[in-house]
Amino acid sequence: MDTILRMREVRYTYNGRPILDIGELDIARASITGLAGPNGSGKTTLLKLLSGVEKPASGSVSFMAANTTRSSENTVRQRLCLLPQEPFLLRRRVYDNIAYGLRIRGGRGDLAGYIHEALELVGLDSSFAGRRWNELSGGEAQRVCLAARLVLRPDCLMLDEPTASVDMESARCIRRAVLLARREWGTTLIIASHHRSWLNDICDRIIYLYNGRILACSFDNILTGPWETVDRSTVGCRLSDGQMVYACKPVHTAGSAIVSFSDLDASGPVQERNIKSLQGMINSITLDNKQDVPQAVVSCGDQRFMIKMNGDAQGAKQFWPGQTVTLHYSPEEITWLEK
Amino acid sequence: MDTILRMREVRYTYNGRPILDIGELDIARASITGLAGPNGSGKTTLLKLLSGVEKPASGSVSFMAANTTRSSENTVRQRLCLLPQEPFLLRRRVYDNIAYGLRIRGGRGDLAGYIHEALELVGLDSSFAGRRWNELSGGEAQRVCLAARLVLRPDCLMLDEPTASVDMESARCIRRAVLLARREWGTTLIIASHHRSWLNDICDRIIYLYNGRILACSFDNILTGPWETVDRSTVGCRLSDGQMVYACKPVHTAGSAIVSFSDLDASGPVQERNIKSLQGMINSITLDNKQDVPQAVVSCGDQRFMIKMNGDAQGAKQFWPGQTVTLHYSPEEITWLEK
Amino acid sequence: MDFIVAGIVKAFQLLLQGDRETYSAVLATVQVSSLSMSVSLLIGIPLGYCLGYADFPGRRSIRTVVDTMLSLPTVFIGLLVYAFISNRGPLGEYGLLFTLSGIAVGQAILALPIVIALTATAVESLDRPLRLTLLSLGASGRQVFLTSIWEARLGLLVAAVTATGRVLTEVGISMMVGGNIKWHTRTITTAIALETNKGQFATGIALGLVLLAIAFAVNLSLSFLRRRA
Amino acid sequence: MDFIVAGIVKAFQLLLQGDRETYSAVLATVQVSSLSMSVSLLIGIPLGYCLGYADFPGRRSIRTVVDTMLSLPTVFIGLLVYAFISNRGPLGEYGLLFTLSGIAVGQAILALPIVIALTATAVESLDRPLRLTLLSLGASGRQVFLTSIWEARLGLLVAAVTATGRVLTEVGISMMVGGNIKWHTRTITTAIALETNKGQFATGIALGLVLLAIAFAVNLSLSFLRRRA
Amino acid sequence: SQPGYGADQQLLLATTTSTDNTGLLDYLVPQFTEKTGIQVKWVATGTGKALKLGENCDADVLMVHAPEAEKTYVEAGFGVNRRQIMYNDFVFIGPESDPAKIKGRDVCASLKAIMEKKAVFASRGDNSGTNKKEISLWTTCTETVPEKQPWYLQTGQGMLATINMAAERGGYTMTDRGTFIKYEANHNGSPPLRIVVEGDDSLMNQYSVIEVNPARCPKVQNESARSFGDWLVSAEGQKAIGSFRLLDKQLFTPNAGN
Ligand SMILES: Nc1ncnc2c1ncn2[C@@H]1O[C@H](COP(=O)(O)OP(=O)(O)OP(=O)(O)O)[C@@H](O)[C@H]1O
Ligand SMILES: Nc1ncnc2c1ncn2[C@@H]1O[C@H](COP(=O)(O)OP(=O)(O)OP(=O)(O)O)[C@@H](O)[C@H]1O
Ligand SMILES: [Mg+2]
Ligand SMILES: [Mg+2]
């Protein structure tokens, strides 16, 4: 693998509270990596460390083998670029905001061509170039911030929730821009987002963060408890519709667990040792643009579970939204998350 | 209808540029109203006007027959509450941020009970109360801001993109909080969001804004052009897969149009006068929690169209994601949007 | 150079041995500057807030006028105040001439533009969404004012500190309006001017250090406000 | 009271009839304050930026010291500078005593704490995400400095205006270091002090107005900077 | 004179405010410059500070009026060649109502009356020549200085400011005649305070010129300083002093060589 960013044994703390603890992370050149995880899981912190804006308490972050946090390596920092979570514009016109990064890289003279192109990439027409920073709606500001990064054509672009307050049309626009950046300029992208389907759609790989650690698996089906003791070896979490999800008692009394369902079943519960089941209703069935595997969202009371359906698109034929189905899982295969 | 907020002939401009033009808008007491529309369509501006934070250039906004913008009516303003789009915390601890609104309403002494309850409503545990404003992640800050509004139990609560940078679990949490507020306290809610499925799920009614005007219909299927002239009476918009969407030539050369599809068809194109068709692939089929009508998202090249399927959930049985289908529309029924 | 060393030694003597003249001047200085600072903060902060927050026509012109007022020479202010409170002036009957209150009036005029200009800037540079947030929480005009002032407290602190520095060190007004009367209206700065004129440079230095000690005490107590910020 | 009216009339006479003594004092004032302001801005802005931006141990103590320096009495500074540049002082050989450059040195010391303290506050109250945004765009330390200064320009403007007001109106340093020598080191403020001492109150008022006119001209040109902000 | 300073033939004179405020120097200096080609700059300040400037080698020549202090100064080696050049006189002034009833009485009787009646008396209290004179009068006449008496105002300011303060308080003060003439003129001839006591021998105000000691201060321009002093005591200089008029009144009486 041609690694462009490498992180080793990185620890980060705020006022002594550990926030991030990453053993090993490599980002391949020209890949698109997604970063998913609940609020406060450390996505923003991880992006700040990767882009060299913050320094880790311990461990190393290197960009093409050069250390990103040494400020003398300013040229390295200029090849990395971060879109912060909070869109922020300098008190200037949109034009000058987008031109800023070009100018500090020595760009002189008429930059209008680049700037209009960047605006177009994020779906704003060029009349926006003349607006002042405070004459924009929330989503427009967000997109201008993104345009200010795209225009720099960095080697590696990190986006922190680029679609947070952006309309659906623009989210598609941004998707196109991201793919174009990778295709045309060989840009490596790392994107944090809560917009899971959008993320799934464009990423080669998704990294799941939880409490500052990288999880080995996806965690769509997280149960945060509370857990009650069922018997000596089993605990259970009661869903709002009265059903119970069982799990093997964890070593330490942790809060959350990931359930993985083996399959969706249109027939009733099975009677097999070590296999439990839940009843639910299919909410939606979606096919990713890329992946051929359809996914179903099944709701059991308030809780929603996501299940990859076995087989290809044709396999989805027998299911429809509104249908009542059974989900199977093994209490032993539940993964407990460290607090 | 028991109207709690009434808007009449409201116009709003920024530096002479017209932003909002609302003829008539009534919000019923204890209703949940959604506000949808692309970036820059005026959602935030509308919420600011409704909450009395901004004054309209002309027209009237009244809250239970009292004018919201007269600042002497401070008690009226205190019964309305807005969550701004940009989450912003005072430079204090989370506790004091949430307590602020209570205190200016005369709340004294120990408010901890209320504050922990509000934090719980947005899914944050009470240890957050002691954190300082700058010790939060983006989504946590957003939720603290929401908690600071919920704790006030206003008569009318306006939320501007409450789920923008919030994780899925918390989005559900906020949904529960919103429904609880309406149920327990009789709160009227108006919520602007780009999170369409989330919005559909909780709102009694959705208002569609486009270019500062309220649209009569939903606008999922907007085509922004460019339009080429096909013949004297018809124009067409070419999709990225080469198909063309036809429309009757508009009176003025406007930019965008809404296409409404009559139905989804598993068989091929029909040969009927005035009915055109498009080929596409079903991306997903979703059933709203509330509505029994399943919706399909069909992609034709880059463009995605949303179609309400005829019939109930059972009607969806014949479709599955990945399936190629035909969409029917009438070029005459295309709605042109004023620029 | 030697008078600097002599001055430092003398400063300790004055303070530690409790020189009566010095203490009288210290008292006068503290009294008069507390009075003038209270007045100018009380008037200046609300005016500065309006200038920084509200958007009304002519705002920038007023700003320019206030900025110009920063260059009011103290002797000039002294003359103006003197003209009004002299026995032959319109306010002569109140007997303010050669009193600490008279000085305080002049010093308040001196401090006011500083407080207004710096408050306006502090309020202007408050975080952008603050006002919207406060209004959205239902704050009244007064509450928006109070909270904004509190959020801008670092800037206001600097305004107060700068104005205090100006007031503590001015000579012209105290001389002209107060008359530098020993035991009565002699402040530290007029004492310094006098001693310097007498050629007692070391005493001048010593008194200057005494004034700095006062300023240091004030700023040290204010720095706790800063810590809590 | 009447001398105020007389002073206003006289101010116009002085300015319009081109009184040579007045113009000499105006020139001296402008020269010396430009010099001292350039020096103090050049040194003070970077120092203030460090104090406002960087987070190092002892930062708050330094802040308190700077705030205390705001209360340096001008005569005191005058005495200190005099001690150094007097013929018997360590820098005596440079012949700075009774020259405009000598005054400028003292005035720069006077202005420096103001520039530092107000710059630090202006930088501190910059919008919170500015630094992150600049770094995320690949700005170097120097570029972050320059852009932050530019974004804080309103605050810096006020710092400059306040310091200019202080420098324009000070008497103690100009008197002590400059000697108030006619045609040479007589500035407007020392001339005001002299005239007032002579009992020429009207001339004092007139010269005060002349000084205000200069300040107004300066602030008017600066207010264009504000407009562009 | 000093090499390197040669081009800049500027003599620095430290003097008391009275010689400057009355305009005497503006009258004398051009005549001296015309005669000798030596440019003169002067710093007008309190006598104490003027002496101090000399002590620190920052002036070349001094023109002051505090005979006792001057003598000790020369004895200490700070100055050389002290020469008397002229005198004017002090007067007591007070309000027309004359609360202590001292008009026309002699100095000692007046001071005693003021003290008895506790009439307001403004003292400069700034160690200036005038102040020193006044204190010496109090000590010779009443054996104490009324320090800390509520009616005894120590202004710590210049002569005119002190006169103004006396006027505001309706009290007496002692001033040199020159300043009083200016004060009179400022009030168009009808000032709130009038002369009450004058002409006493003890009210003489002697001015001298002292050269800063070149042995202590190698950089001073002693040659020019000497010529300045020489010129002042010369017949020409003395005539010039005698012919100086302030508002048509002679102010200074030349008395070099006495
Ligand atoms: N300045 C700070 N001081 C202390 N703690 C902080 C600070 N900033 C963030 N944190 C904490 O660090 C953790 C990780 O924060 P981070 O912003 O990286 O989360 P995130 O994954 O980006 O969350 P979100 O989805 O809400 O943006 C959170 O628990 C947060 O509370
Ligand atoms: N301060 C301002 N000055 C000038 N124009 C503004 C200002 N604020 C907003 N606008 C413009 O007003 C229009 C409506 O803005 P508004 O913020 O209401 O949109 P919105 O629907 O909330 O968009 P978003 O989904 O991006 O938040 C936009 O075209 C925007 O560019
Ligand atoms: Mg984040
Ligand atoms: Mg908005």
PDB file of C-alpha atoms in Angstrom, chain D residues 27-194:
ATOM      1  CA  LEU D  27       5.424  70.688  13.466  1.00  0.00           C
ATOM      2  CA  ALA D  28       7.335  69.571  16.544  1.00  0.00           C
ATOM      3  CA  THR D  29       4.251  67.812  17.891  1.00  0.00           C
ATOM      4  CA  VAL D  30       3.552  66.011  14.644  1.00  0.00           C
ATOM      5  CA  GLN D  31       7.166  64.986  14.165  1.00  0.00           C
ATOM      6  CA  VAL D  32       7.711  63.712  17.637  1.00  0.00           C
ATOM      7  CA  SER D  33       4.417  61.873  17.930  1.00  0.00           C
ATOM      8  CA  SER D  34       4.755  60.203  14.529  1.00  0.00           C
ATOM      9  CA  LEU D  35       8.163  59.004  15.523  1.00  0.00           C
ATOM     10  CA  SER D  36       7.124  57.715  18.912  1.00  0.00           C
ATOM     11  CA  MET D  37       3.952  56.107  17.589  1.00  0.00           C
ATOM     12  CA  SER D  38       5.807  54.295  14.808  1.00  0.00           C
ATOM     13  CA  VAL D  39       8.274  52.898  17.271  1.00  0.00           C
ATOM     14  CA  SER D  40       5.685  51.835  19.798  1.00  0.00           C
ATOM     15  CA  LEU D  41       3.402  50.246  17.182  1.00  0.00           C
ATOM     16  CA  LEU D  42       6.278  48.398  15.594  1.00  0.00           C
ATOM     17  CA  ILE D  43       7.403  46.972  18.893  1.00  0.00           C
ATOM     18  CA  GLY D  44       4.079  46.847  20.688  1.00  0.00           C
ATOM     19  CA  ILE D  45       1.926  45.006  18.161  1.00  0.00           C
ATOM     20  CA  PRO D  46       4.086  41.865  17.955  1.00  0.00           C
ATOM     21  CA  LEU D  47       4.525  41.828  21.712  1.00  0.00           C
ATOM     22  CA  GLY D  48       0.812  42.331  22.272  1.00  0.00           C
ATOM     23  CA  TYR D  49       0.058  39.563  19.790  1.00  0.00           C
ATOM     24  CA  CYS D  50       2.287  37.146  21.690  1.00  0.00           C
ATOM     25  CA  LEU D  51       0.694  38.146  24.961  1.00  0.00           C
ATOM     26  CA  GLY D  52      -2.795  37.676  23.522  1.00  0.00           C
ATOM     27  CA  TYR D  53      -2.247  34.523  21.513  1.00  0.00           C
ATOM     28  CA  ALA D  54       0.415  32.390  23.029  1.00  0.00           C
ATOM     29  CA  ASP D  55      -0.219  30.463  26.182  1.00  0.00           C
ATOM     30  CA  PHE D  56       2.897  30.376  28.298  1.00  0.00           C
ATOM     31  CA  PRO D  57       3.492  30.216  32.031  1.00  0.00           C
ATOM     32  CA  GLY D  58       3.665  33.624  33.656  1.00  0.00           C
ATOM     33  CA  ARG D  59       1.493  35.149  30.983  1.00  0.00           C
ATOM     34  CA  ARG D  60      -0.947  36.598  33.446  1.00  0.00           C
ATOM     35  CA  SER D  61       1.852  38.056  35.534  1.00  0.00           C
ATOM     36  CA  ILE D  62       3.262  39.796  32.496  1.00  0.00           C
ATOM     37  CA  ARG D  63      -0.208  41.060  31.774  1.00  0.00           C
ATOM     38  CA  THR D  64      -0.413  42.576  35.238  1.00  0.00           C
ATOM     39  CA  VAL D  65       2.974  44.210  34.791  1.00  0.00           C
ATOM     40  CA  VAL D  66       1.923  45.709  31.468  1.00  0.00           C
ATOM     41  CA  ASP D  67      -1.308  46.954  33.011  1.00  0.00           C
ATOM     42  CA  THR D  68       0.690  48.549  35.803  1.00  0.00           C
ATOM     43  CA  MET D  69       2.907  50.228  33.243  1.00  0.00           C
ATOM     44  CA  LEU D  70      -0.214  51.968  31.997  1.00  0.00           C
ATOM     45  CA  SER D  71       0.113  54.043  35.145  1.00  0.00           C
ATOM     46  CA  LEU D  72       3.633  55.289  34.485  1.00  0.00           C
ATOM     47  CA  PRO D  73       3.441  59.015  35.200  1.00  0.00           C
ATOM     48  CA  THR D  74       4.861  61.051  32.378  1.00  0.00           C
ATOM     49  CA  VAL D  75       7.125  63.084  34.620  1.00  0.00           C
ATOM     50  CA  PHE D  76       8.463  59.833  35.980  1.00  0.00           C
ATOM     51  CA  ILE D  77       9.233  58.565  32.488  1.00  0.00           C
ATOM     52  CA  GLY D  78      10.701  61.958  31.773  1.00  0.00           C
ATOM     53  CA  LEU D  79      13.002  61.655  34.768  1.00  0.00           C
ATOM     54  CA  LEU D  80      14.081  58.144  33.797  1.00  0.00           C
ATOM     55  CA  VAL D  81      14.855  59.090  30.229  1.00  0.00           C
ATOM     56  CA  TYR D  82      16.582  62.220  31.453  1.00  0.00           C
ATOM     57  CA  ALA D  83      18.740  60.121  33.765  1.00  0.00           C
ATOM     58  CA  PHE D  84      19.941  58.093  30.828  1.00  0.00           C
ATOM     59  CA  ILE D  85      20.448  60.784  28.234  1.00  0.00           C
ATOM     60  CA  SER D  86      21.679  63.563  30.504  1.00  0.00           C
ATOM     61  CA  ASN D  87      25.268  64.478  29.779  1.00  0.00           C
ATOM     62  CA  ARG D  88      26.285  62.622  32.882  1.00  0.00           C
ATOM     63  CA  GLY D  89      24.077  59.640  32.040  1.00  0.00           C
ATOM     64  CA  PRO D  90      25.206  56.445  30.283  1.00  0.00           C
ATOM     65  CA  LEU D  91      23.781  57.564  26.933  1.00  0.00           C
ATOM     66  CA  GLY D  92      24.849  61.167  27.309  1.00  0.00           C
ATOM     67  CA  GLU D  93      27.218  61.081  24.370  1.00  0.00           C
ATOM     68  CA  TYR D  94      24.408  60.704  21.848  1.00  0.00           C
ATOM     69  CA  GLY D  95      23.233  64.223  22.571  1.00  0.00           C
ATOM     70  CA  LEU D  96      19.560  63.322  22.838  1.00  0.00           C
ATOM     71  CA  LEU D  97      18.783  65.725  25.664  1.00  0.00           C
ATOM     72  CA  PHE D  98      16.602  68.675  24.641  1.00  0.00           C
ATOM     73  CA  THR D  99      15.929  67.121  21.231  1.00  0.00           C
ATOM     74  CA  LEU D 100      12.766  65.815  19.621  1.00  0.00           C
ATOM     75  CA  SER D 101      14.299  62.344  19.349  1.00  0.00           C
ATOM     76  CA  GLY D 102      14.793  62.344  23.078  1.00  0.00           C
ATOM     77  CA  ILE D 103      11.151  63.175  23.620  1.00  0.00           C
ATOM     78  CA  ALA D 104      10.169  60.452  21.172  1.00  0.00           C
ATOM     79  CA  VAL D 105      12.053  57.875  23.211  1.00  0.00           C
ATOM     80  CA  GLY D 106      10.093  58.821  26.295  1.00  0.00           C
ATOM     81  CA  GLN D 107       6.785  58.939  24.448  1.00  0.00           C
ATOM     82  CA  ALA D 108       7.424  55.531  22.955  1.00  0.00           C
ATOM     83  CA  ILE D 109       7.862  54.190  26.483  1.00  0.00           C
ATOM     84  CA  LEU D 110       4.613  55.893  27.397  1.00  0.00           C
ATOM     85  CA  ALA D 111       2.704  54.464  24.439  1.00  0.00           C
ATOM     86  CA  LEU D 112       4.143  50.972  24.541  1.00  0.00           C
ATOM     87  CA  PRO D 113       2.086  49.543  27.425  1.00  0.00           C
ATOM     88  CA  ILE D 114      -1.084  50.933  25.868  1.00  0.00           C
ATOM     89  CA  VAL D 115      -0.313  49.368  22.505  1.00  0.00           C
ATOM     90  CA  ILE D 116       0.659  46.054  24.073  1.00  0.00           C
ATOM     91  CA  ALA D 117      -2.311  45.821  26.418  1.00  0.00           C
ATOM     92  CA  LEU D 118      -4.889  46.808  23.820  1.00  0.00           C
ATOM     93  CA  THR D 119      -3.365  44.643  21.095  1.00  0.00           C
ATOM     94  CA  ALA D 120      -3.376  41.666  23.416  1.00  0.00           C
ATOM     95  CA  THR D 121      -7.037  42.245  24.200  1.00  0.00           C
ATOM     96  CA  ALA D 122      -7.925  42.728  20.550  1.00  0.00           C
ATOM     97  CA  VAL D 123      -6.172  39.499  19.645  1.00  0.00           C
ATOM     98  CA  GLU D 124      -7.761  37.659  22.545  1.00  0.00           C
ATOM     99  CA  SER D 125     -11.220  38.662  21.492  1.00  0.00           C
ATOM    100  CA  LEU D 126     -10.802  37.504  17.909  1.00  0.00           C
ATOM    101  CA  ASP D 127     -13.418  35.033  16.821  1.00  0.00           C
ATOM    102  CA  ARG D 128     -12.765  31.694  18.347  1.00  0.00           C
ATOM    103  CA  PRO D 129     -12.291  29.485  15.281  1.00  0.00           C
ATOM    104  CA  LEU D 130     -10.007  31.926  13.437  1.00  0.00           C
ATOM    105  CA  ARG D 131      -6.732  30.291  14.360  1.00  0.00           C
ATOM    106  CA  LEU D 132      -7.956  26.796  13.503  1.00  0.00           C
ATOM    107  CA  THR D 133      -9.270  28.033  10.177  1.00  0.00           C
ATOM    108  CA  LEU D 134      -6.000  29.691   9.224  1.00  0.00           C
ATOM    109  CA  LEU D 135      -3.940  26.688  10.229  1.00  0.00           C
ATOM    110  CA  SER D 136      -6.311  24.409   8.372  1.00  0.00           C
ATOM    111  CA  LEU D 137      -5.684  26.458   5.253  1.00  0.00           C
ATOM    112  CA  GLY D 138      -1.959  25.900   5.664  1.00  0.00           C
ATOM    113  CA  ALA D 139      -0.956  29.308   7.011  1.00  0.00           C
ATOM    114  CA  SER D 140       2.475  29.568   8.592  1.00  0.00           C
ATOM    115  CA  GLY D 141       3.064  31.210  11.964  1.00  0.00           C
ATOM    116  CA  ARG D 142       3.874  34.501  10.270  1.00  0.00           C
ATOM    117  CA  GLN D 143       0.789  34.320   8.092  1.00  0.00           C
ATOM    118  CA  VAL D 144      -1.397  33.519  11.090  1.00  0.00           C
ATOM    119  CA  PHE D 145       0.093  36.594  12.761  1.00  0.00           C
ATOM    120  CA  LEU D 146      -0.525  38.871   9.814  1.00  0.00           C
ATOM    121  CA  THR D 147      -4.047  37.676   9.165  1.00  0.00           C
ATOM    122  CA  SER D 148      -4.972  37.801  12.847  1.00  0.00           C
ATOM    123  CA  ILE D 149      -3.667  41.342  13.025  1.00  0.00           C
ATOM    124  CA  TRP D 150      -5.700  42.236   9.983  1.00  0.00           C
ATOM    125  CA  GLU D 151      -8.840  40.643  11.374  1.00  0.00           C
ATOM    126  CA  ALA D 152      -8.231  42.451  14.662  1.00  0.00           C
ATOM    127  CA  ARG D 153      -7.669  45.731  12.901  1.00  0.00           C
ATOM    128  CA  LEU D 154     -10.581  47.484  14.556  1.00  0.00           C
ATOM    129  CA  GLY D 155      -9.109  46.726  17.946  1.00  0.00           C
ATOM    130  CA  LEU D 156      -5.649  47.740  16.804  1.00  0.00           C
ATOM    131  CA  LEU D 157      -7.014  50.956  15.409  1.00  0.00           C
ATOM    132  CA  VAL D 158      -8.404  51.787  18.802  1.00  0.00           C
ATOM    133  CA  ALA D 159      -5.105  50.848  20.401  1.00  0.00           C
ATOM    134  CA  ALA D 160      -3.307  53.182  18.041  1.00  0.00           C
ATOM    135  CA  VAL D 161      -5.830  55.972  18.530  1.00  0.00           C
ATOM    136  CA  THR D 162      -5.715  55.698  22.313  1.00  0.00           C
ATOM    137  CA  ALA D 163      -1.938  55.640  22.365  1.00  0.00           C
ATOM    138  CA  THR D 164      -1.817  58.581  19.979  1.00  0.00           C
ATOM    139  CA  GLY D 165      -4.147  60.507  22.257  1.00  0.00           C
ATOM    140  CA  ARG D 166      -1.878  59.761  25.154  1.00  0.00           C
ATOM    141  CA  VAL D 167       1.243  60.788  23.283  1.00  0.00           C
ATOM    142  CA  LEU D 168      -0.255  63.931  21.802  1.00  0.00           C
ATOM    143  CA  THR D 169      -1.426  65.196  25.151  1.00  0.00           C
ATOM    144  CA  GLU D 170       1.465  64.367  27.412  1.00  0.00           C
ATOM    145  CA  VAL D 171       3.426  67.244  28.930  1.00  0.00           C
ATOM    146  CA  GLY D 172       5.749  65.729  31.489  1.00  0.00           C
ATOM    147  CA  ILE D 173       8.138  64.011  29.098  1.00  0.00           C
ATOM    148  CA  SER D 174       8.260  66.870  26.625  1.00  0.00           C
ATOM    149  CA  MET D 175       9.012  69.295  29.430  1.00  0.00           C
ATOM    150  CA  MET D 176      11.618  67.216  31.183  1.00  0.00           C
ATOM    151  CA  VAL D 177      13.398  65.739  28.199  1.00  0.00           C
ATOM    152  CA  GLY D 178      12.661  68.389  25.607  1.00  0.00           C
ATOM    153  CA  GLY D 179      13.054  71.424  27.828  1.00  0.00           C
ATOM    154  CA  ASN D 180      10.250  73.342  26.067  1.00  0.00           C
ATOM    155  CA  ILE D 181      12.805  75.286  24.030  1.00  0.00           C
ATOM    156  CA  LYS D 182      11.140  77.760  21.724  1.00  0.00           C
ATOM    157  CA  TRP D 183      11.528  76.987  17.997  1.00  0.00           C
ATOM    158  CA  HIS D 184      13.113  73.662  18.877  1.00  0.00           C
ATOM    159  CA  THR D 185      11.390  71.373  21.302  1.00  0.00           C
ATOM    160  CA  ARG D 186       8.308  73.369  22.172  1.00  0.00           C
ATOM    161  CA  THR D 187       5.318  71.158  21.413  1.00  0.00           C
ATOM    162  CA  ILE D 188       1.710  72.227  21.562  1.00  0.00           C
ATOM    163  CA  THR D 189       1.195  70.768  24.996  1.00  0.00           C
ATOM    164  CA  THR D 190       4.263  72.374  26.520  1.00  0.00           C
ATOM    165  CA  ALA D 191       3.193  75.627  24.896  1.00  0.00           C
ATOM    166  CA  ILE D 192      -0.239  75.238  26.503  1.00  0.00           C
ATOM    167  CA  ALA D 193       1.401  74.637  29.859  1.00  0.00           C
ATOM    168  CA  LEU D 194       3.591  77.675  29.378  1.00  0.00           C
TER     169      LEU D 194
END
